[in-house]
Coordinates of C-alpha atoms and ligand atoms in Angstrom, one line a residue:
M30 CA -86.0 -20.2 13.8
Y31 CA -84.3 -20.1 10.4
T32 CA -84.2 -22.8 7.9
R33 CA -82.1 -23.4 4.9
K34 CA -84.1 -23.0 1.6
V35 CA -82.5 -26.3 0.7
G36 CA -84.8 -27.7 3.3
F37 CA -83.3 -28.6 6.6
Y38 CA -83.2 -27.0 10.0
V39 CA -80.0 -25.2 10.7
R40 CA -80.4 -25.1 14.4
Q41 CA -81.6 -28.6 15.0
N42 CA -78.5 -30.3 13.7
F43 CA -75.4 -28.5 14.7
K44 CA -73.2 -30.7 12.6
S45 CA -75.0 -29.1 9.7
C46 CA -73.5 -25.8 10.7
L47 CA -70.2 -27.1 9.8
C48 CA -71.4 -28.7 6.6
I49 CA -73.2 -25.4 5.6
R50 CA -70.1 -23.5 6.2
L51 CA -68.0 -25.9 4.1
K52 CA -70.5 -25.7 1.3
H53 CA -71.0 -21.9 1.5
S54 CA -67.4 -20.8 2.4
P55 CA -67.3 -17.1 3.1
S56 CA -64.4 -16.8 0.8
S57 CA -63.9 -18.3 -2.6
K58 CA -60.1 -18.6 -1.9
K59 CA -59.6 -21.6 0.3
P60 CA -56.4 -22.5 2.2
D61 CA -54.2 -25.1 0.5
N62 CA -54.9 -27.7 3.1
Y63 CA -58.6 -27.0 3.0
Y64 CA -60.6 -30.3 3.2
D65 CA -63.6 -30.1 1.1
P66 CA -65.8 -33.1 1.5
D67 CA -67.7 -32.1 -1.7
A68 CA -64.6 -32.2 -3.8
V69 CA -65.1 -35.9 -4.8
N70 CA -64.6 -34.9 -8.4
E71 CA -61.4 -33.1 -7.9
N72 CA -58.7 -34.1 -10.3
P73 CA -56.4 -36.6 -8.4
L74 CA -53.3 -34.8 -9.6
H75 CA -54.6 -31.5 -8.2
R76 CA -55.5 -33.2 -4.9
C77 CA -52.0 -34.7 -4.6
K78 CA -50.5 -31.3 -5.3
R79 CA -52.6 -29.7 -2.7
F80 CA -51.7 -32.3 0.0
F81 CA -48.1 -32.5 -1.1
K82 CA -47.7 -28.8 -0.7
R83 CA -49.0 -29.0 2.9
D84 CA -46.6 -31.9 3.7
L85 CA -43.6 -30.0 2.3
Q86 CA -44.6 -27.0 4.4
E87 CA -44.8 -29.2 7.4
I88 CA -41.3 -30.7 6.7
A89 CA -39.9 -27.1 6.3
R90 CA -41.5 -26.2 9.6
L91 CA -40.0 -29.2 11.4
F92 CA -36.5 -28.2 10.2
N93 CA -36.9 -24.5 11.3
D94 CA -38.8 -25.2 14.5
P95 CA -38.4 -28.9 15.5
F96 CA -40.3 -28.5 18.8
G97 CA -43.2 -26.4 17.3
Q98 CA -42.3 -23.7 19.7
Y99 CA -42.7 -20.6 17.7
Q100 CA -45.4 -19.2 15.5
D101 CA -44.8 -16.4 13.2
D102 CA -47.2 -13.8 14.4
K103 CA -47.2 -12.1 11.0
I104 CA -48.6 -15.2 9.1
F105 CA -52.1 -16.2 9.8
P106 CA -55.1 -17.0 7.5
K107 CA -57.6 -14.3 6.8
T108 CA -60.3 -16.9 6.4
V109 CA -60.8 -19.6 9.0
D110 CA -63.4 -22.3 9.8
V111 CA -63.6 -21.4 13.5
M112 CA -62.8 -18.0 15.0
I113 CA -62.5 -17.9 18.8
I114 CA -62.6 -14.5 20.3
G115 CA -60.5 -14.5 23.6
G116 CA -57.4 -16.6 24.2
G117 CA -57.9 -17.1 28.0
V118 CA -58.3 -20.5 29.5
I119 CA -61.8 -21.0 28.0
G120 CA -60.9 -19.9 24.4
S121 CA -57.6 -21.9 24.6
S122 CA -59.4 -25.0 25.9
I123 CA -61.9 -24.9 23.1
A124 CA -59.1 -24.4 20.5
Y125 CA -57.3 -27.4 22.0
W126 CA -60.3 -29.8 21.9
L127 CA -61.5 -28.8 18.5
Q128 CA -58.0 -28.9 16.9
N129 CA -57.2 -32.1 18.6
K130 CA -60.3 -33.7 17.2
C131 CA -60.3 -32.2 13.7
R132 CA -56.5 -31.8 13.2
D133 CA -55.9 -30.5 9.7
G134 CA -59.6 -30.7 8.8
L135 CA -60.3 -27.3 10.5
T136 CA -58.5 -24.0 10.4
I137 CA -58.9 -22.5 13.8
A138 CA -57.8 -19.0 14.9
V139 CA -57.9 -17.5 18.4
V140 CA -58.0 -13.7 18.4
E141 CA -56.4 -12.3 21.6
K142 CA -55.7 -8.7 22.2
D143 CA -53.3 -9.2 25.0
L144 CA -50.4 -11.3 23.6
S145 CA -46.7 -10.6 23.1
V146 CA -44.7 -11.4 20.0
N147 CA -43.5 -14.9 21.0
K148 CA -46.7 -16.8 21.1
T149 CA -45.6 -19.8 23.0
V150 CA -43.6 -18.6 26.0
M151 CA -46.0 -16.4 28.0
T152 CA -44.6 -13.3 29.6
A153 CA -45.8 -11.2 32.6
E154 CA -47.0 -8.4 30.2
E155 CA -49.4 -10.8 28.5
Y156 CA -52.9 -11.4 29.6
A157 CA -52.6 -8.5 32.0
K158 CA -56.3 -8.2 32.7
A159 CA -57.5 -11.7 31.8
S160 CA -59.4 -13.3 34.6
T161 CA -57.5 -16.6 34.0
V162 CA -54.2 -15.4 35.3
L163 CA -55.7 -13.4 38.2
S164 CA -57.7 -16.2 39.5
C165 CA -57.2 -18.4 42.6
G166 CA -57.3 -21.6 40.7
G167 CA -59.8 -23.4 43.0
I168 CA -61.6 -26.5 41.9
R169 CA -64.5 -28.3 43.7
E170 CA -67.5 -30.5 43.1
Q171 CA -69.7 -28.8 45.7
F172 CA -72.3 -27.1 43.5
S173 CA -76.0 -27.3 43.5
L174 CA -76.5 -27.9 39.7
I175 CA -75.7 -31.3 38.2
E176 CA -74.1 -29.6 35.2
N177 CA -71.6 -27.6 37.4
I178 CA -70.8 -30.7 39.4
K179 CA -70.1 -32.8 36.3
L180 CA -68.1 -30.1 34.6
S181 CA -65.7 -29.8 37.6
K182 CA -65.6 -33.6 38.0
F183 CA -64.3 -34.1 34.5
S184 CA -62.0 -31.1 34.7
A185 CA -60.4 -32.6 37.8
E186 CA -59.8 -35.9 36.0
F187 CA -58.4 -33.9 33.1
L188 CA -56.0 -32.1 35.4
R189 CA -54.8 -35.4 37.0
D190 CA -54.1 -36.8 33.5
I191 CA -52.9 -33.5 32.0
K192 CA -49.6 -35.0 30.9
D193 CA -51.6 -37.5 28.7
Y194 CA -53.7 -34.8 27.2
L195 CA -51.3 -31.9 26.7
S196 CA -47.8 -33.2 26.4
I197 CA -46.0 -32.2 23.3
P198 CA -43.4 -34.7 21.9
G199 CA -39.9 -33.6 22.6
Q200 CA -40.9 -31.1 25.3
H201 CA -41.2 -31.2 29.0
P202 CA -44.6 -32.4 30.0
P203 CA -46.9 -29.7 31.4
E204 CA -46.9 -29.1 35.2
I205 CA -49.9 -27.3 36.7
N206 CA -49.3 -28.0 40.4
F207 CA -52.7 -29.6 41.0
N208 CA -53.0 -29.7 44.8
P209 CA -56.1 -31.8 45.8
S210 CA -56.0 -30.6 49.4
G211 CA -59.8 -30.3 49.5
Y212 CA -62.5 -27.7 49.7
L213 CA -64.4 -27.2 52.9
F214 CA -67.8 -25.3 53.0
L215 CA -69.0 -24.4 56.4
A216 CA -72.7 -23.9 57.3
T217 CA -74.4 -22.4 60.3
K218 CA -77.8 -23.6 61.4
N219 CA -79.4 -21.4 58.7
G220 CA -77.4 -22.8 55.8
A221 CA -77.4 -26.5 57.0
D222 CA -80.6 -27.5 55.1
T223 CA -79.3 -26.2 51.8
M224 CA -76.0 -27.9 52.4
L225 CA -77.8 -31.2 52.9
E226 CA -79.9 -30.7 49.8
N227 CA -76.8 -29.9 47.7
H228 CA -75.0 -32.9 49.1
E229 CA -77.7 -35.2 47.9
V230 CA -77.3 -33.8 44.3
Q231 CA -73.6 -34.0 44.5
K232 CA -73.6 -37.7 45.7
E233 CA -76.1 -38.6 42.9
S234 CA -73.7 -37.0 40.4
G235 CA -70.8 -39.1 41.7
A236 CA -69.0 -36.3 43.5
N237 CA -66.3 -37.2 46.1
V238 CA -67.7 -35.3 49.1
E239 CA -68.4 -35.9 52.7
L240 CA -70.6 -34.2 55.3
L241 CA -68.9 -33.5 58.6
S242 CA -70.7 -32.7 61.9
Q243 CA -69.4 -30.1 64.3
D244 CA -67.6 -32.8 66.3
L245 CA -66.0 -34.3 63.3
L246 CA -64.9 -30.9 62.1
K247 CA -63.3 -30.2 65.5
K248 CA -61.4 -33.5 65.3
R249 CA -60.2 -33.1 61.7
F250 CA -59.4 -29.4 61.8
P251 CA -58.5 -28.5 65.5
W252 CA -57.3 -25.1 64.4
L253 CA -60.8 -24.1 63.2
N254 CA -63.3 -22.4 65.5
V255 CA -66.6 -24.2 64.7
D256 CA -68.7 -23.1 67.7
D257 CA -71.3 -21.5 65.4
I258 CA -71.0 -24.2 62.7
E259 CA -73.6 -26.9 62.3
L260 CA -72.3 -28.7 59.3
G261 CA -69.3 -28.9 57.0
S262 CA -69.1 -30.3 53.4
L263 CA -65.6 -31.5 52.5
G264 CA -64.7 -32.0 48.9
K265 CA -61.9 -34.5 48.7
L266 CA -60.1 -36.2 45.8
N267 CA -61.3 -33.8 43.0
S268 CA -61.1 -30.6 45.1
G269 CA -58.3 -28.2 45.8
W270 CA -56.4 -25.8 43.6
F271 CA -53.9 -25.5 40.7
D272 CA -51.8 -23.0 38.9
P273 CA -54.1 -21.2 36.4
W274 CA -51.3 -19.6 34.5
S275 CA -49.7 -23.0 33.8
L276 CA -53.0 -24.5 32.7
L277 CA -53.5 -21.7 30.2
N278 CA -49.9 -22.0 28.9
A279 CA -50.2 -25.8 28.5
L280 CA -53.5 -25.6 26.6
R281 CA -52.3 -22.8 24.4
K282 CA -49.0 -24.5 23.6
K283 CA -50.8 -27.7 22.7
A284 CA -53.3 -26.0 20.6
I285 CA -50.6 -24.2 18.7
S286 CA -48.6 -27.4 18.3
L287 CA -51.7 -29.0 16.7
G288 CA -52.1 -26.1 14.2
T289 CA -54.2 -23.4 15.9
Y290 CA -53.3 -19.8 15.0
Y291 CA -53.1 -17.2 17.8
I292 CA -53.6 -13.8 16.4
E293 CA -52.6 -10.7 18.4
A294 CA -55.5 -8.4 17.7
E295 CA -58.4 -6.6 19.3
V296 CA -61.8 -7.3 17.9
L297 CA -63.5 -4.0 17.0
D298 CA -66.7 -5.1 15.2
F299 CA -68.5 -7.8 13.3
G300 CA -69.2 -7.9 9.6
F301 CA -72.7 -8.8 8.5
K302 CA -74.0 -10.4 5.3
I303 CA -77.5 -11.1 3.9
D304 CA -77.7 -14.8 3.2
T305 CA -80.6 -15.5 0.7
S306 CA -80.2 -19.3 1.1
I307 CA -81.7 -19.0 4.7
S308 CA -85.2 -18.0 5.4
A309 CA -87.2 -17.5 8.6
E310 CA -89.7 -20.2 9.4
E311 CA -92.5 -17.8 10.4
D312 CA -91.9 -15.4 7.5
P313 CA -90.2 -16.9 4.4
N314 CA -89.8 -13.4 2.9
K315 CA -87.8 -12.1 5.9
E316 CA -84.1 -11.7 5.0
Y317 CA -81.5 -13.5 7.1
E318 CA -78.7 -11.2 8.1
G319 CA -75.8 -13.3 9.3
I320 CA -72.4 -12.6 10.7
N321 CA -69.4 -13.8 8.7
S322 CA -66.4 -11.7 9.7
I323 CA -64.8 -9.6 12.4
K324 CA -62.9 -6.3 12.1
V325 CA -59.7 -6.4 14.2
K326 CA -56.9 -4.0 15.1
L327 CA -53.6 -5.8 14.7
A328 CA -50.6 -5.3 17.0
D329 CA -49.0 -2.9 14.5
G330 CA -52.2 -0.8 14.4
K331 CA -53.5 -2.0 11.0
I332 CA -57.2 -2.7 10.7
Q333 CA -57.9 -6.1 9.1
Q334 CA -61.0 -8.1 8.3
L335 CA -61.0 -11.8 9.2
T336 CA -63.7 -14.1 7.8
F337 CA -65.0 -17.1 9.6
G338 CA -67.4 -20.0 9.3
I339 CA -68.2 -20.3 13.0
C340 CA -67.5 -17.7 15.7
I341 CA -67.2 -18.5 19.4
I342 CA -67.2 -15.6 21.9
A343 CA -65.0 -16.6 24.9
A344 CA -63.8 -13.1 25.8
G345 CA -64.3 -13.4 29.6
A346 CA -65.6 -10.3 31.2
E347 CA -65.7 -8.5 27.8
S348 CA -68.0 -11.0 26.3
G349 CA -71.1 -8.9 26.8
N350 CA -69.5 -6.0 24.9
I351 CA -68.3 -8.2 22.1
A352 CA -71.7 -9.8 21.7
Q353 CA -73.2 -6.4 21.4
M354 CA -70.9 -5.8 18.4
A355 CA -72.9 -8.7 16.7
K356 CA -76.1 -6.9 17.6
V357 CA -76.8 -9.2 20.5
G358 CA -78.9 -7.0 22.8
T359 CA -79.5 -4.3 20.3
G360 CA -81.3 -6.1 17.4
K361 CA -84.9 -7.3 17.0
G362 CA -86.5 -10.6 18.0
F363 CA -84.0 -12.9 19.8
L364 CA -81.4 -10.3 19.2
A365 CA -83.1 -8.0 21.6
T366 CA -81.9 -10.1 24.5
P367 CA -78.4 -9.0 25.7
L368 CA -75.6 -11.3 26.7
P369 CA -75.6 -10.5 30.5
V370 CA -71.9 -10.7 31.1
E371 CA -69.9 -7.8 32.5
P372 CA -66.7 -7.3 34.5
R373 CA -67.0 -7.3 38.3
K374 CA -63.9 -6.6 40.3
R375 CA -62.8 -9.1 43.0
F376 CA -59.8 -8.6 45.4
V377 CA -57.3 -11.3 46.4
Y378 CA -55.0 -10.8 49.4
Y379 CA -51.8 -12.7 49.9
C380 CA -51.2 -12.9 53.6
H381 CA -48.9 -14.4 56.2
A382 CA -49.9 -15.8 59.6
P383 CA -46.9 -17.3 61.4
K384 CA -49.0 -19.6 63.5
G385 CA -51.6 -20.5 60.9
P386 CA -52.3 -24.1 59.8
A387 CA -49.7 -25.5 57.5
L388 CA -52.1 -27.9 55.8
S389 CA -55.6 -26.8 55.1
P390 CA -58.3 -27.3 52.5
M391 CA -59.7 -24.2 50.7
V392 CA -62.2 -23.0 53.4
I393 CA -65.4 -21.2 52.6
D394 CA -66.8 -19.4 55.6
P395 CA -70.6 -18.8 55.9
S396 CA -69.8 -15.1 55.6
G397 CA -68.5 -15.7 52.1
V398 CA -64.8 -15.2 53.1
Y399 CA -62.5 -17.9 51.6
F400 CA -58.9 -18.7 52.3
R401 CA -56.4 -21.4 51.3
P402 CA -52.7 -22.0 51.9
D403 CA -50.5 -20.8 49.1
S404 CA -47.5 -22.7 50.2
F405 CA -46.5 -24.7 53.3
D406 CA -44.8 -21.7 54.9
N407 CA -47.9 -20.1 56.5
H408 CA -48.8 -18.0 53.5
Y409 CA -52.4 -17.8 52.4
L410 CA -54.7 -16.4 49.7
C411 CA -58.0 -15.0 50.8
G412 CA -60.9 -12.9 49.5
K413 CA -64.6 -12.4 49.4
S414 CA -67.3 -11.4 46.9
P415 CA -68.9 -8.1 47.9
K416 CA -72.7 -7.6 48.3
D417 CA -74.5 -6.6 45.2
S418 CA -75.1 -3.2 46.6
E419 CA -71.4 -2.7 47.4
E420 CA -69.8 -3.7 44.1
P421 CA -66.6 -1.8 43.6
D422 CA -65.9 0.5 40.7
S423 CA -64.8 -1.8 37.9
S424 CA -63.2 0.8 35.6
N425 CA -59.8 0.0 37.1
L426 CA -58.0 -2.8 38.9
D427 CA -57.0 -0.8 42.0
V428 CA -57.2 -2.8 45.3
D429 CA -59.4 -1.6 48.2
H430 CA -57.3 -2.2 51.3
D431 CA -60.0 -1.2 53.7
F432 CA -62.1 -4.1 52.2
F433 CA -59.7 -6.5 53.9
E434 CA -59.8 -4.8 57.2
K435 CA -63.6 -4.4 57.3
E436 CA -65.0 -7.3 55.4
I437 CA -62.3 -10.1 55.6
W438 CA -60.1 -9.9 58.6
P439 CA -62.9 -10.1 61.3
H440 CA -64.2 -13.3 59.8
L441 CA -60.7 -14.8 59.3
A442 CA -59.8 -14.0 63.0
H443 CA -63.1 -15.4 64.2
R444 CA -62.8 -18.7 62.2
V445 CA -59.1 -19.4 62.8
P446 CA -57.8 -17.8 66.0
A447 CA -54.2 -18.1 64.7
F448 CA -55.3 -15.6 61.9
E449 CA -55.7 -12.8 64.5
E450 CA -52.1 -12.0 63.6
I451 CA -52.5 -12.4 59.9
K452 CA -50.8 -9.6 57.8
V453 CA -51.4 -8.7 54.1
K454 CA -48.1 -9.0 52.2
S455 CA -49.5 -8.2 48.7
S456 CA -52.8 -8.1 46.8
W457 CA -54.3 -7.9 43.4
A458 CA -57.7 -7.5 41.7
G459 CA -59.2 -9.3 38.8
Y460 CA -62.5 -9.3 36.9
Y461 CA -65.1 -12.0 37.3
D462 CA -66.8 -12.7 33.9
Y463 CA -70.0 -12.0 35.9
N464 CA -73.4 -13.2 34.5
W465 CA -75.8 -10.7 36.2
Y466 CA -78.8 -12.8 35.1
D467 CA -78.2 -16.0 37.1
Q468 CA -74.4 -16.2 37.9
N469 CA -73.9 -19.3 35.7
A470 CA -72.1 -20.0 32.5
I471 CA -73.8 -19.2 29.2
V472 CA -72.7 -21.9 26.8
G473 CA -73.7 -23.0 23.3
P474 CA -75.4 -21.4 20.2
H475 CA -77.2 -18.2 19.8
P476 CA -80.8 -18.8 18.5
S477 CA -80.6 -16.1 15.7
Y478 CA -77.2 -16.8 14.2
F479 CA -76.5 -20.3 13.0
N480 CA -72.8 -19.7 13.4
L481 CA -72.4 -17.8 16.7
F482 CA -71.6 -19.6 20.0
F483 CA -70.9 -18.5 23.5
A484 CA -68.7 -19.9 26.3
T485 CA -68.7 -17.2 29.0
G486 CA -70.3 -15.8 32.1
F487 CA -68.7 -18.3 34.5
S488 CA -69.0 -15.9 37.4
G489 CA -66.1 -17.2 39.5
H490 CA -66.0 -20.8 38.5
G491 CA -64.5 -20.7 35.0
I492 CA -61.0 -21.9 35.6
Q493 CA -62.1 -25.2 37.0
Q494 CA -64.7 -25.7 34.2
A495 CA -62.4 -24.8 31.3
P496 CA -61.3 -28.4 30.3
A497 CA -64.8 -29.7 30.3
I498 CA -66.2 -26.6 28.6
G499 CA -63.6 -27.0 25.8
R500 CA -64.8 -30.6 25.3
A501 CA -68.5 -29.7 25.4
M502 CA -68.0 -27.0 22.7
M503 CA -66.0 -29.4 20.6
E504 CA -69.0 -31.9 20.8
M505 CA -71.5 -29.2 20.1
I506 CA -69.7 -28.1 16.9
T507 CA -68.5 -31.4 15.6
E508 CA -70.8 -34.1 17.0
S509 CA -74.3 -32.5 16.6
G510 CA -74.7 -31.7 20.3
Y511 CA -73.5 -32.5 23.8
N512 CA -72.5 -36.1 24.2
S513 CA -70.6 -36.2 27.5
I514 CA -72.3 -33.7 29.7
D515 CA -75.6 -32.2 28.7
L516 CA -75.3 -28.4 28.9
T517 CA -78.5 -27.6 27.2
R518 CA -79.8 -25.8 30.3
L519 CA -76.8 -23.5 30.3
G520 CA -77.7 -22.2 26.8
F521 CA -78.7 -18.7 25.8
S522 CA -82.3 -19.8 25.3
R523 CA -82.9 -19.7 29.0
L524 CA -82.4 -15.9 28.8
I525 CA -85.1 -15.6 26.1
A526 CA -87.4 -18.0 27.9
E527 CA -86.8 -16.1 31.1
Q528 CA -85.9 -19.2 33.0
P529 CA -82.9 -18.4 35.2
L530 CA -80.8 -21.3 36.4
Y531 CA -79.4 -20.4 39.8
E532 CA -76.4 -22.0 41.3
K533 CA -76.6 -21.9 45.1
N534 CA -72.9 -22.4 45.8
I535 CA -71.3 -19.3 44.3
V536 CA -68.2 -18.0 46.0
Ligands
FAD29 C1 -59.9 -12.9 41.7 C2 -60.5 -14.1 40.9 C3 -60.5 -15.3 41.5 C4 -61.0 -16.4 40.8 N1 -61.0 -17.6 41.4 C5 -61.5 -18.7 40.7 C6 -61.4 -20.0 41.3 O1 -60.8 -20.2 42.3 N2 -61.9 -21.0 40.5 C7 -62.5 -20.9 39.3 O2 -62.9 -21.8 38.7 N3 -62.5 -19.6 38.8 C8 -62.1 -18.6 39.4 N4 -62.2 -17.3 38.9 C9 -62.9 -17.2 37.6 C10 -62.1 -17.5 36.4 O3 -60.8 -16.9 36.5 C11 -62.7 -17.1 35.1 O4 -64.1 -17.6 35.1 C12 -62.0 -17.7 33.9 O5 -60.7 -17.4 34.0 C13 -62.6 -17.1 32.7 O6 -61.8 -17.5 31.6 P1 -61.9 -16.8 30.2 O7 -61.0 -17.4 29.3 O8 -63.4 -16.8 29.8 O9 -61.6 -15.3 30.5 P2 -60.3 -14.5 30.4 O10 -59.2 -15.2 31.1 O11 -60.5 -13.1 30.9 O12 -59.9 -14.5 28.9 C14 -60.6 -13.7 28.0 C15 -59.6 -13.1 27.0 O13 -60.4 -12.3 26.0 C16 -59.5 -11.3 25.6 N5 -60.4 -10.3 25.0 C17 -61.3 -9.5 25.6 N6 -61.8 -8.6 24.7 C18 -61.2 -8.8 23.5 C19 -61.2 -8.2 22.2 N7 -62.1 -7.2 22.0 N8 -60.4 -8.7 21.3 C20 -59.6 -9.7 21.5 N9 -59.5 -10.3 22.7 C21 -60.2 -9.9 23.7 C22 -58.9 -10.8 26.9 O14 -57.7 -10.1 26.6 C23 -58.7 -12.1 27.6 O15 -57.4 -12.6 27.5 C24 -61.6 -16.2 39.5 C25 -61.6 -15.0 38.9 C26 -61.0 -13.9 39.6 C27 -61.0 -12.5 39.0

């Protein structure tokens, strides 16, 4: 635990993180629109000049780019208040929530290595390996942990009201094709007790779920073979799927329209700085070595240093590697514990079955195989997470076609007789941002650095949690802690305390 020599705990009051940064800006040169709460004695004429300049810039921008569509990728600040590493759905959601709350009061940059020149209209070449755009876009409230249930519940509400949240004046409102057709988990006799336990937690947390006996399943879904099924859990209003690409696009566009910078660059390293104004509680003579910058490689190959007040690692499957650049996992004390997030390859198969059900929820078979309709013309998406001992090589995104034949097709054909004729039409692979410690998100501050935060390790349920995670990070950074959903248990501290937090309903 580190304290400021000025006498207050850094870690106990996260609002103070922001105040500390504002007082101890890493750069003496502040942006023109920099809001300095300490500058009460500033000459009023200087203050007017400072704000006037910003307004004139804004008017000029309105003339050149009335819809706020374009961002000059060459112009970005070298010093920002909040630096977000990773511009996928998680990083973009955090940027949106923070910028929406603080407006001009915070300079926020998202560093993303996989962008194209035009920052607002996403192209197929962008985000080529990002989990976000390779995901199936499923959302459900059927989890075993209250935190996960509440995160998805809020996210579903956000998706329903997305036009209120993310519309930009003068532009078409965002459309993410939210399809609440439901989520159906099936349990054999072995899994029925766990399903019942989870159901209790879900109901207590306000989830919209219903338990279905074998008879009810037969009546509701006559195309399903439930001979070996004891119980089903059907997620209703807040469960289904949506288009992940469109959600990312909408969050990013909105964040940009509010003032967030997206910088096309790859993070290569962190910059460290001894801060003599902070001392360790247990040993006041121990020096505090903090992080205050990143070294990045820009799109044109130039190496640049970018300085920040607060840094958030939201780099998906790469988060473990990025954290290591900040000595997380290679240092001493709390820094000896690594961020347990790594890429794990998952295959998705796009199939056609002429006699398959036209309307179906996302179905999760007891074998772990999942499927859902991808349109109403008998096309389906399906997949399965492999056993730990059979994890595929994650050095490339090649698809294993035998995996479908051996591990998926037999279960599909057993569960839905009409799927005996199912044929794969195309397929892809993507990376889960897999938390090998307990397969749950790692969200919140690092205990050693007062200005380093994580939002990663979602292990297959990150898309659906993104809107709520963005709000939670905004609260953590600007409101002294979580106010809407308490995510303390999902913090990095559980790794140090060796208290894994297992989620029983991982797909
Ligand atoms: C096949 C598949 C199916 C899935 N299905 C679902 C589902 O149904 N429901 C669900 O909720 N979730 C699902 N997920 C999980 C979900 O997609 C992820 O949890 C979520 O997208 C994570 O978002 P992210 O922004 O953290 O990561 P990403 O989308 O991967 O974004 C991280 C970004 O960081 C950037 N980056 C990495 N390293 C650097 C660097 N050094 N410098 C700069 N930028 C960097 C990357 O380019 C990337 O764009 C699925 C995932 C896969 C692979």
